[in-house]
Tab-separated table of N, CA and C in Angstrom:
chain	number	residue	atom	x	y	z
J	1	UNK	N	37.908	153.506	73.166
J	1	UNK	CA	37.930	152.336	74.035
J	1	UNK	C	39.176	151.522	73.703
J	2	UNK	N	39.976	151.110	74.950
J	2	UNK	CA	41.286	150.338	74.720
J	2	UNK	C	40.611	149.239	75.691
J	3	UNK	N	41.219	147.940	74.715
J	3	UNK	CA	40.737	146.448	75.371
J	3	UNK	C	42.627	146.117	75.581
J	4	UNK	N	42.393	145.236	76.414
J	4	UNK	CA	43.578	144.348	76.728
J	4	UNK	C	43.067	143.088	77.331
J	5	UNK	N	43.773	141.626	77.135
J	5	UNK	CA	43.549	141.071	77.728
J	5	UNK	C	45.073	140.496	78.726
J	6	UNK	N	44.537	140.369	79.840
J	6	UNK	CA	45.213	139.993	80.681
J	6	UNK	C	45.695	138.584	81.123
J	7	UNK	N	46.495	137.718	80.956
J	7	UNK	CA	45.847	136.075	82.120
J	7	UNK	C	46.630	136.528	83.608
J	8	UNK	N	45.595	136.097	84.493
J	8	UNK	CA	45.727	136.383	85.762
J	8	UNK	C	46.317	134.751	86.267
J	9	UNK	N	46.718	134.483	87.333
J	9	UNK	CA	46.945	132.841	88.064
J	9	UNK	C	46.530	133.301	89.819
J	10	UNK	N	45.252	132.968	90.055
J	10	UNK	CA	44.879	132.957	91.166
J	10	UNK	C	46.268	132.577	92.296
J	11	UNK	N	45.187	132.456	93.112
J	11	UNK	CA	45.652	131.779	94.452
J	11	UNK	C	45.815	130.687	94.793
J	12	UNK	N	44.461	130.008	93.812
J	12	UNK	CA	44.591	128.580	93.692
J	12	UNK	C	45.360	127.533	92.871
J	13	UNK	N	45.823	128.502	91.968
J	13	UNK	CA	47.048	128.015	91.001
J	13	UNK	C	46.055	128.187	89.732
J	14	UNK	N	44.615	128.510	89.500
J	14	UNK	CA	44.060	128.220	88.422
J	14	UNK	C	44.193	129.745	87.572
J	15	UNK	N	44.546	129.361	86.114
J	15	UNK	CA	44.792	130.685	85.406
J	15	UNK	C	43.475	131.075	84.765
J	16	UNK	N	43.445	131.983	84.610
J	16	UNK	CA	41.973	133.098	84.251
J	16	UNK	C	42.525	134.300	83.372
J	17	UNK	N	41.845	134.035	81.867
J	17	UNK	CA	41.908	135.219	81.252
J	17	UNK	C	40.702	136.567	81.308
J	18	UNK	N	41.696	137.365	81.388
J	18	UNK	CA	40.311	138.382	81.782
J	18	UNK	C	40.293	139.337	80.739
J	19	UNK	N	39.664	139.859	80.103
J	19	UNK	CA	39.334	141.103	79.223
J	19	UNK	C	38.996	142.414	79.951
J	20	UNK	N	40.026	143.816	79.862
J	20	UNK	CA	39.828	144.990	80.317
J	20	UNK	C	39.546	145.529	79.465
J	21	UNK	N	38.029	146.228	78.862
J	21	UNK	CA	37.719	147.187	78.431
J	21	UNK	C	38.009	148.834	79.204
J	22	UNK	N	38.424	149.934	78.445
J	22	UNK	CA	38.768	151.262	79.392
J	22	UNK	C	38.378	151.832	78.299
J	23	UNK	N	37.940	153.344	79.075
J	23	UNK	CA	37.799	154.395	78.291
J	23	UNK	C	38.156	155.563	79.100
J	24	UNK	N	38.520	156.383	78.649
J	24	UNK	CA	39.313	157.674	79.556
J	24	UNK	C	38.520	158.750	79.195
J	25	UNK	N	38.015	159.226	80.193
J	25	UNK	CA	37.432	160.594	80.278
J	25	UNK	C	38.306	161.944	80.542
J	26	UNK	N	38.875	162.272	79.799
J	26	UNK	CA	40.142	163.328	80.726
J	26	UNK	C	39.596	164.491	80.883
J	27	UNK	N	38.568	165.127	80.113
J	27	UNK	CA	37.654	166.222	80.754
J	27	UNK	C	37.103	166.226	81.732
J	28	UNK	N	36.456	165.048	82.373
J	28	UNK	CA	36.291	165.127	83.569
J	28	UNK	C	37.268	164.483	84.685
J	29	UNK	N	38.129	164.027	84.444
J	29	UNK	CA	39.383	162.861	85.134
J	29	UNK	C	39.054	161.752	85.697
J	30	UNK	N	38.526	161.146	85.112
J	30	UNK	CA	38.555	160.038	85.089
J	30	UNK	C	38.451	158.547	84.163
J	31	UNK	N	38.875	157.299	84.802
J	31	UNK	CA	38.698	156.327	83.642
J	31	UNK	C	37.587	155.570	83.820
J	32	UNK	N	37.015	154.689	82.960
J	32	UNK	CA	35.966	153.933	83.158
J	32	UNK	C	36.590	152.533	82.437
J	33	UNK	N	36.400	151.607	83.126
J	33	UNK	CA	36.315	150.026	82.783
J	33	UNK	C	35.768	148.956	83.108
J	34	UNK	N	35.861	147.855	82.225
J	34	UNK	CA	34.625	146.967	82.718
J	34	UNK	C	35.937	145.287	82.533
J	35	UNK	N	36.078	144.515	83.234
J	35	UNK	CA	36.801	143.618	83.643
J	35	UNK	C	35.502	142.426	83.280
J	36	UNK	N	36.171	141.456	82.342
J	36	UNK	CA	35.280	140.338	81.708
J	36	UNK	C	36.014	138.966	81.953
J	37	UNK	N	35.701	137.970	82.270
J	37	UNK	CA	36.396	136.738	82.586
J	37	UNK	C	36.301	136.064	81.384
J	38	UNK	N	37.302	136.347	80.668
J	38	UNK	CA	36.779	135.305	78.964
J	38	UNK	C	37.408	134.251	78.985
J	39	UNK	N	38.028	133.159	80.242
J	39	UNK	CA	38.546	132.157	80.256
J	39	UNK	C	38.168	131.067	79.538
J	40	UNK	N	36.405	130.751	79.203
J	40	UNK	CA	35.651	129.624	78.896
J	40	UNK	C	36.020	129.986	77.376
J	41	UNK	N	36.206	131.337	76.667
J	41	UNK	CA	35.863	131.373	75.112
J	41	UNK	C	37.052	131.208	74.948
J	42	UNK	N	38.529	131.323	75.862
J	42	UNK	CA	39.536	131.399	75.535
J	42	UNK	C	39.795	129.477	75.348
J	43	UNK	N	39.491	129.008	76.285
J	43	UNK	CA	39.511	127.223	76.262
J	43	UNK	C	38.257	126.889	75.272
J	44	UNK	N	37.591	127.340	74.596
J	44	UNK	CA	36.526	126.913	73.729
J	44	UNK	C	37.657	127.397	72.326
J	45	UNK	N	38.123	128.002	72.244
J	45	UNK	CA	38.822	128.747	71.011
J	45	UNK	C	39.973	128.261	70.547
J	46	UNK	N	40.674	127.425	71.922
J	46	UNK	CA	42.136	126.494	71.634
J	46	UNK	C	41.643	125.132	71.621
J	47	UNK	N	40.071	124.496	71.474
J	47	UNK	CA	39.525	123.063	71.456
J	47	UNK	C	39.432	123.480	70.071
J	48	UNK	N	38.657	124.371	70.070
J	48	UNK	CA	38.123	124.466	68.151
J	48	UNK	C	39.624	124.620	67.407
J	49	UNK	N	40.423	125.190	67.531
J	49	UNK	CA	41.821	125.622	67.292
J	49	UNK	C	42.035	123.697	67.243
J	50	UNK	N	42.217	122.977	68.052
J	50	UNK	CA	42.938	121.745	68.145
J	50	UNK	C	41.697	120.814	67.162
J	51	UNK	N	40.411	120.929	67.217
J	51	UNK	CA	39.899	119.944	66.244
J	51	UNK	C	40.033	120.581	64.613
J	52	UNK	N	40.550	121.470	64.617
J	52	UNK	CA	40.697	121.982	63.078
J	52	UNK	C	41.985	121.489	62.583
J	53	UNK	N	43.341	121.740	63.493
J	53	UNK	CA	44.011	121.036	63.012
J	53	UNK	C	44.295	119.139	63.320
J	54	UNK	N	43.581	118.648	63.498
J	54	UNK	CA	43.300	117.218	63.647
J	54	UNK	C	42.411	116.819	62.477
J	55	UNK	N	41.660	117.738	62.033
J	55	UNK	CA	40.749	117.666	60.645
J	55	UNK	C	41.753	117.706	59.606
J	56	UNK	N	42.362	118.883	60.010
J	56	UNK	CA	43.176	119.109	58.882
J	56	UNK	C	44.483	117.999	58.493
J	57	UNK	N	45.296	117.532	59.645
J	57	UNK	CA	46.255	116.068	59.876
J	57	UNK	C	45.842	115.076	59.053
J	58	UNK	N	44.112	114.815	59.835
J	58	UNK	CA	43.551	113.553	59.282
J	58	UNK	C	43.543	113.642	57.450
J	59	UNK	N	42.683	115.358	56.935
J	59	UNK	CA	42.647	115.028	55.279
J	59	UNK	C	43.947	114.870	54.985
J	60	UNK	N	45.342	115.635	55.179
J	60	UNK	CA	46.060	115.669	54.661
J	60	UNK	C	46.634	114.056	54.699
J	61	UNK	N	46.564	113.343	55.432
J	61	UNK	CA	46.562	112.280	55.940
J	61	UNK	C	46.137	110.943	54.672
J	62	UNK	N	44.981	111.380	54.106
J	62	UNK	CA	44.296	110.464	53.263
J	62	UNK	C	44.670	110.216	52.184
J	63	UNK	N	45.258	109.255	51.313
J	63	UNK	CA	45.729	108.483	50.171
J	63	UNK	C	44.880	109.275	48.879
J	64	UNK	N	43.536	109.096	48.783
J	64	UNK	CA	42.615	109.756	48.207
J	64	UNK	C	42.506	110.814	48.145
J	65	UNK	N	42.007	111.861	47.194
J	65	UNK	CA	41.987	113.071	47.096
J	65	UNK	C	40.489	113.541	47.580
J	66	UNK	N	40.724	113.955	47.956
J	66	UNK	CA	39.110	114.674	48.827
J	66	UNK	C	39.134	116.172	48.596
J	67	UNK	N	38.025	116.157	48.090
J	67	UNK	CA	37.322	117.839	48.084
J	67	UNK	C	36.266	117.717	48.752
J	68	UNK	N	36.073	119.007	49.424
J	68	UNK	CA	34.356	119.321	50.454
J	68	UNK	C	33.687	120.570	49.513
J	69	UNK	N	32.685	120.316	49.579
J	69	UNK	CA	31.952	121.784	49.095
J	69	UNK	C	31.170	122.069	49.897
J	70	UNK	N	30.377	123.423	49.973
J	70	UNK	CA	29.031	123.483	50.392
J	70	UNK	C	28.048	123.312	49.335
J	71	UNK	N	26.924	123.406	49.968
J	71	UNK	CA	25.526	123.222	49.224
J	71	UNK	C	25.316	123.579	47.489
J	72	UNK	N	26.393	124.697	47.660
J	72	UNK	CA	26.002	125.680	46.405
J	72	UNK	C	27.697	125.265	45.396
J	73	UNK	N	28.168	124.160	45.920
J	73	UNK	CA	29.230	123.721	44.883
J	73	UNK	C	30.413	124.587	45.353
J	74	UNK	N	30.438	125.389	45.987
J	74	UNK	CA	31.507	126.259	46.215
J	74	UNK	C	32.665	125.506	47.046
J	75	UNK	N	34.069	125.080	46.912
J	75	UNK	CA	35.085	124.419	47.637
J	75	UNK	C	35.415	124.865	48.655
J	76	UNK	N	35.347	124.147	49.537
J	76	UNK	CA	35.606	124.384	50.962
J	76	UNK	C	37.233	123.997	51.799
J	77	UNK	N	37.672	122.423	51.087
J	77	UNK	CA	38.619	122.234	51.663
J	77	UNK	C	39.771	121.512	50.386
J	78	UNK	N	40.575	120.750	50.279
J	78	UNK	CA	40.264	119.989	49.207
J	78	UNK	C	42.416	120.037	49.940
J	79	UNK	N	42.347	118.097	49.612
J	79	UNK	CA	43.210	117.684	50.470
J	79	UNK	C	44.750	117.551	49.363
J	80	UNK	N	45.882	117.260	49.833
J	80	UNK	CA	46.973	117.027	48.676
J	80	UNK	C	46.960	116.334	47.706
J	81	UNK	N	46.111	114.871	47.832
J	81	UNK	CA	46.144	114.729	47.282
J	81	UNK	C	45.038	114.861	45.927
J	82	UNK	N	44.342	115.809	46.513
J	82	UNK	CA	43.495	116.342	45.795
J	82	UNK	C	44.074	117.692	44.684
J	83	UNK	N	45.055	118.500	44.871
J	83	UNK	CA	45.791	119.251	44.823
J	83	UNK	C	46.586	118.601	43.375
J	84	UNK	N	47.221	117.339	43.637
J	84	UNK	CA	48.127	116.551	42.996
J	84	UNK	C	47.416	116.303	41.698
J	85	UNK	N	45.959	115.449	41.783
J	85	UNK	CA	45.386	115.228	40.578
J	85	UNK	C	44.523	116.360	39.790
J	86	UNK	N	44.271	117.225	40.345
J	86	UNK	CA	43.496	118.346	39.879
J	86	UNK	C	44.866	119.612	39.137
J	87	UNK	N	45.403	119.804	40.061
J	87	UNK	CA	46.480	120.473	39.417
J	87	UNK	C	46.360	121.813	39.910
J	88	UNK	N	45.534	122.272	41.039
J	88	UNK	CA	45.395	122.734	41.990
J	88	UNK	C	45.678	123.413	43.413
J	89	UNK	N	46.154	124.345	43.876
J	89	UNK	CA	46.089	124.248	45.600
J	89	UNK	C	45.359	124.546	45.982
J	90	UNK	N	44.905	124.005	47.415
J	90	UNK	CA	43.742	124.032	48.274
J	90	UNK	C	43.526	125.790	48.557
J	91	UNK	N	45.099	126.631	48.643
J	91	UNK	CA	44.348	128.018	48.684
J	91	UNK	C	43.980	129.016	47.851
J	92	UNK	N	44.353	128.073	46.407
J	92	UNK	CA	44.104	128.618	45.481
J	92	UNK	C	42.175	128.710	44.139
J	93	UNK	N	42.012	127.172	45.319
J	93	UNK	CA	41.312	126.291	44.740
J	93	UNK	C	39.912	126.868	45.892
J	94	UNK	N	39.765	126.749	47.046
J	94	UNK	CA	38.666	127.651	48.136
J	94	UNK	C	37.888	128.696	47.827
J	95	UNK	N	36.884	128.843	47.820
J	95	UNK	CA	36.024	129.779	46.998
J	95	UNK	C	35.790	129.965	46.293
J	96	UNK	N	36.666	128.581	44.905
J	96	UNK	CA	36.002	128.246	43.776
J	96	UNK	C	34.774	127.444	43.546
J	97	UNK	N	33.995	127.394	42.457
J	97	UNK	CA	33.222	126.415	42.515
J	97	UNK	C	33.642	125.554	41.787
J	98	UNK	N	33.088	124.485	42.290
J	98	UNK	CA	33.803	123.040	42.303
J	98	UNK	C	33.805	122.858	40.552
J	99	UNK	N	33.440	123.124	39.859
J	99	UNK	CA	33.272	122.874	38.089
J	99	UNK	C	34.036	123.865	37.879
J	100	UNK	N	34.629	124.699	38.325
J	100	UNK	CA	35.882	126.069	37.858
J	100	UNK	C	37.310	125.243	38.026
J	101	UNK	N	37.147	123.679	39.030
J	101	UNK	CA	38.634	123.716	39.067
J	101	UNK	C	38.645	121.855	39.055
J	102	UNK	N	37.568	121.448	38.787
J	102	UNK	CA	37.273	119.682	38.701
J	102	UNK	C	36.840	119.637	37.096
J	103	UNK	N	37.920	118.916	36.348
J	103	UNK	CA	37.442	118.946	34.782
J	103	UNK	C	37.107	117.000	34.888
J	104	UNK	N	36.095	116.410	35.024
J	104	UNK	CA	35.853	115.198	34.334
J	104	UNK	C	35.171	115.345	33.286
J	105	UNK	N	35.749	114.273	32.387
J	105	UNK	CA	35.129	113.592	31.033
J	105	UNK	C	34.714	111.872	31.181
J	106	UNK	N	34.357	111.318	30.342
J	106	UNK	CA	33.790	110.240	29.759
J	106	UNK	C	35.095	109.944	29.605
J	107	UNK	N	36.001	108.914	29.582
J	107	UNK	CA	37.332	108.365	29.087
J	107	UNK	C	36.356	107.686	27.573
J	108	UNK	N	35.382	107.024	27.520
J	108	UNK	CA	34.822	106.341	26.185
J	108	UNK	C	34.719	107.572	25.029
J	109	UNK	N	34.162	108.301	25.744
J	109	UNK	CA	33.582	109.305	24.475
J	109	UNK	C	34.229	110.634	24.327
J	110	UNK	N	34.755	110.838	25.963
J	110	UNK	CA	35.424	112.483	25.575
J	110	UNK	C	34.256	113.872	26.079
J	111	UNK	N	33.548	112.979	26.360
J	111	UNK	CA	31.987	114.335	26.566
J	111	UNK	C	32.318	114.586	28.113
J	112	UNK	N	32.161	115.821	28.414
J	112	UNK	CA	32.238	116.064	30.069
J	112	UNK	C	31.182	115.516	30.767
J	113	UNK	N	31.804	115.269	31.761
J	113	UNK	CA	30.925	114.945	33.059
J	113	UNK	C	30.496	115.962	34.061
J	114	UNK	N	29.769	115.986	35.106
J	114	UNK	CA	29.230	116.667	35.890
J	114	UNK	C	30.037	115.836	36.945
J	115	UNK	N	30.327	116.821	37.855
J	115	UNK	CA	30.505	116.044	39.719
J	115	UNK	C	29.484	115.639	39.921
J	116	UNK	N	29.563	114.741	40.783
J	116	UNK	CA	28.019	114.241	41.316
J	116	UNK	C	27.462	115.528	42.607
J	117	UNK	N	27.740	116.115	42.556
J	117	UNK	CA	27.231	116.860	43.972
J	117	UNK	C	25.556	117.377	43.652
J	118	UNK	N	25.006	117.866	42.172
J	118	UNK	CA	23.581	117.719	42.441
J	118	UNK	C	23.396	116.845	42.351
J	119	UNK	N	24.086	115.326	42.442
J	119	UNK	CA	23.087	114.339	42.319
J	119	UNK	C	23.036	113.664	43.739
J	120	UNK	N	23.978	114.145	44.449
J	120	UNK	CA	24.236	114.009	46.112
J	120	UNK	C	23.191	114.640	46.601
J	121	UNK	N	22.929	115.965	46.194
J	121	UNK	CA	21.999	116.783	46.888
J	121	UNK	C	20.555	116.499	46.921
J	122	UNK	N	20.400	116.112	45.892
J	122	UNK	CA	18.970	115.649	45.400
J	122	UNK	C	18.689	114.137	45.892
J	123	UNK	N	19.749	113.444	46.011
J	123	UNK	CA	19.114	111.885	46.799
J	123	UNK	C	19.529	111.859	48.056
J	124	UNK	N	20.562	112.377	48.463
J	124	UNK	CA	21.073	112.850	49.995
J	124	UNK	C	21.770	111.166	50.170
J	125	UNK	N	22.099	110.815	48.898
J	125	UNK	CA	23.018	109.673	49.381
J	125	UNK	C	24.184	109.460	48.432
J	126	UNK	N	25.183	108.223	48.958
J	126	UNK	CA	26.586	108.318	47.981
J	126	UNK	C	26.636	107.963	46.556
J	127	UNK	N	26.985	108.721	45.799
J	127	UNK	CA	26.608	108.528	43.962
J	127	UNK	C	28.260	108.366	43.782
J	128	UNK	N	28.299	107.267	42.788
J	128	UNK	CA	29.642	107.121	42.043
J	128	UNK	C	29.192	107.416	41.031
J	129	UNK	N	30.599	107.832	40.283
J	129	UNK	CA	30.697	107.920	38.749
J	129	UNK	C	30.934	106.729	37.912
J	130	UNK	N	30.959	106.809	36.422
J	130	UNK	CA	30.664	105.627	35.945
J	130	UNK	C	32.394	105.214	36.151
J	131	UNK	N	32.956	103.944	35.842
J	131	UNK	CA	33.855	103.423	35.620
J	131	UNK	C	34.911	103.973	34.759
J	132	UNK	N	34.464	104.688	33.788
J	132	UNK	CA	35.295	105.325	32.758
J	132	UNK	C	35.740	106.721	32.424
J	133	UNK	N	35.490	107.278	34.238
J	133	UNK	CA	36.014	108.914	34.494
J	133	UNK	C	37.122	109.068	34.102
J	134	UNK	N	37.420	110.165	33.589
J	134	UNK	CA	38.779	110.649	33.872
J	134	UNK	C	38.610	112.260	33.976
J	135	UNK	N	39.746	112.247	34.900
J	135	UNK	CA	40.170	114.047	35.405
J	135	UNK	C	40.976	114.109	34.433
J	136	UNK	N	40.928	115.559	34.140
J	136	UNK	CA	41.715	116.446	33.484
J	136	UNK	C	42.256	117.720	34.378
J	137	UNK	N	43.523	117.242	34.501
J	137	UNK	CA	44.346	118.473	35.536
J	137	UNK	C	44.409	119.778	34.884
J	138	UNK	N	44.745	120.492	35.965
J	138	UNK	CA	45.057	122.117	35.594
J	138	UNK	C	45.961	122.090	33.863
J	139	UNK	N	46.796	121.193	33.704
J	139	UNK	CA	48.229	121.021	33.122
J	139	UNK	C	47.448	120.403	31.753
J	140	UNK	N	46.402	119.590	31.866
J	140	UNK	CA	45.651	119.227	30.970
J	140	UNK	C	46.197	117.202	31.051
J	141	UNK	N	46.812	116.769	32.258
J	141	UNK	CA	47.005	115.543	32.403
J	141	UNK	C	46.067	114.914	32.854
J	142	UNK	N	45.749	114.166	31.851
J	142	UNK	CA	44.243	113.004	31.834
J	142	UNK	C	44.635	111.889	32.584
J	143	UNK	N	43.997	111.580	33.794
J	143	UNK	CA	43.909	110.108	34.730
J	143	UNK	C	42.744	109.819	34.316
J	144	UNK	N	41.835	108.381	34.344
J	144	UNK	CA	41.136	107.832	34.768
J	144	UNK	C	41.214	107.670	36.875
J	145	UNK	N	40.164	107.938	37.000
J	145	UNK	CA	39.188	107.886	38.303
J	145	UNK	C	38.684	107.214	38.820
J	146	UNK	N	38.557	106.578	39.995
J	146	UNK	CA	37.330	105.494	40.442
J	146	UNK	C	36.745	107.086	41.374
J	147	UNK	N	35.799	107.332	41.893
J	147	UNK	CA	34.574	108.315	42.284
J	147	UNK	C	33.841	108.472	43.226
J	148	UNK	N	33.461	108.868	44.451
J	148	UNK	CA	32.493	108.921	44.607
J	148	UNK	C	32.311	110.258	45.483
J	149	UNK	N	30.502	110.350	46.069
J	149	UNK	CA	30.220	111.617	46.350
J	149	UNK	C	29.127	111.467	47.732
J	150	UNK	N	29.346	111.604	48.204
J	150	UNK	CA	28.413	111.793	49.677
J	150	UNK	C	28.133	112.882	50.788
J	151	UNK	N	27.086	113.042	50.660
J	151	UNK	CA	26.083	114.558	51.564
J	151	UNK	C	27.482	114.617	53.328
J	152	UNK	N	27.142	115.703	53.327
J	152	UNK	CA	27.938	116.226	54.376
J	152	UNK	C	26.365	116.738	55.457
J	153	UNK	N	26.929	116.503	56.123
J	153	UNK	CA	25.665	116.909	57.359
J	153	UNK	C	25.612	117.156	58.806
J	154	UNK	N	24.863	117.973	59.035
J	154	UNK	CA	25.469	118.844	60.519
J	154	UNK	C	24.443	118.222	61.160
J	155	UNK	N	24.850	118.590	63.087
J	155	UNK	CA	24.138	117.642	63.517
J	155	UNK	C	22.734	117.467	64.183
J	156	UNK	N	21.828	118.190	63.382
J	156	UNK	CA	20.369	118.602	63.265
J	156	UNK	C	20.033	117.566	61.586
J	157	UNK	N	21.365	116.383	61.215
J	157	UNK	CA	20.454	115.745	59.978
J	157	UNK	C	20.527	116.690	58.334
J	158	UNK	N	20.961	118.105	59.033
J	158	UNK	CA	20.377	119.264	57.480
J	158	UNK	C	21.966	118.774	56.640
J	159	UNK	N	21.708	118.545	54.876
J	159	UNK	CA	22.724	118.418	54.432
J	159	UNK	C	23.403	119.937	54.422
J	160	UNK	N	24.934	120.041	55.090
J	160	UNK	CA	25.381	121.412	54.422
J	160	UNK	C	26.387	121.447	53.536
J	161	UNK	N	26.756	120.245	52.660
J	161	UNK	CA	27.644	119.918	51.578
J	161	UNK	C	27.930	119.022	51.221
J	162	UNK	N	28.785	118.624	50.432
J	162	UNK	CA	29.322	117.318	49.519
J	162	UNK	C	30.946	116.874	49.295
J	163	UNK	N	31.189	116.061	50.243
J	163	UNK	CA	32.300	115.369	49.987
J	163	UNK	C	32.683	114.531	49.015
J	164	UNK	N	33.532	115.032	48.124
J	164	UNK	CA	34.055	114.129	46.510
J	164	UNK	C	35.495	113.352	46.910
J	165	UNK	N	35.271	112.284	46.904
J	165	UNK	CA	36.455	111.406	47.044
J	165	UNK	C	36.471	109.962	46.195
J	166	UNK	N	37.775	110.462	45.545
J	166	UNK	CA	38.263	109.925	44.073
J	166	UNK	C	40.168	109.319	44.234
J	167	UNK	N	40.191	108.471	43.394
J	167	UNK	CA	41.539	107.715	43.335
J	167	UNK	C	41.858	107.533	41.985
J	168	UNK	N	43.215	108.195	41.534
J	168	UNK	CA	43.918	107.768	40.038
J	168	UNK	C	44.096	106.290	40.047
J	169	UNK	N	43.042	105.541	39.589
J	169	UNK	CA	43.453	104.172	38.916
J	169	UNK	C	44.711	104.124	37.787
């Protein structure tokens, strides 16, 4: 089976992508195809295409460093300036889990910290860290942190992750 897609421009001036599926029978001579109007998935595919990069504008956009996870801690997005204090890149950093590439400690004591994301998950609301965070970058450069962590949620209400957004004081 050979697909092609085509864009056609009517009569009316309106353009239409069409999908030709074929298959060639040459033992018996002939072809077979089936002609599909995929115009709607093609304009559904350049909206999703345009709100991804407007997502993407906006994080890169943000002063703050922002990481997304899903449910299970695993990094989803995680913005420059998230990149900057972690010590990190976002494509290096994606499909990690979030404690493989986020080192906080206690600045008082030195004892590690946890992200708040089970503690996001479990109250389904925004948890800061205490006052006296600090990150420890890839490089091993210690900032103090101001913190916080809030449920991500689709639009049926279900949490499907945790947004961490933090600032080098």
């Amino acid at each position: 089976v050979k697909e092609f897609v085509i864009p056609f421009i009517l009569e009316s001036g309106e353009k239409k992508d069409f999908l030709i599926s074929a298959r060639d029978f040459p033992e018996h001579g002939y072809l077979e195809g089936v002609v599909t109007d995929i115009s709607a998935q093609k304009m559904a595919e350049k909206a999703l295409a345009e709100l991804e990069e407007d997502l993407r504008t906006t994080l890169n956009s943000i002063g703050d460093a922002v990481i997304a996870t899903d449910i299970e801690g695993i990094v989803m997005r995680l913005n420059p300036a998230a990149e900057k204090l972690t010590g990190w890149l976002g494509t290096e950093a994606q499909g990690k889990h979030l404690s493989d590439i986020l080192d906080l400690i206690d600045g008082t004591t030195g004892l590690p910290i946890d992200a708040p994301v089970k503690d996001v998950l479990n109250n389904g609301h925004i948890v800061s860290l205490p006052e006296e965070t600090v990150i420890v970058s890839r490089n091993g450069r210690k900032r103090q942190i101001s913190d916080s962590g809030a449920p991500i949620t689709n639009s049926e209400g279900e949490v499907t992750g945790v947004v961490l957004v933090f600032r080098d004081v």
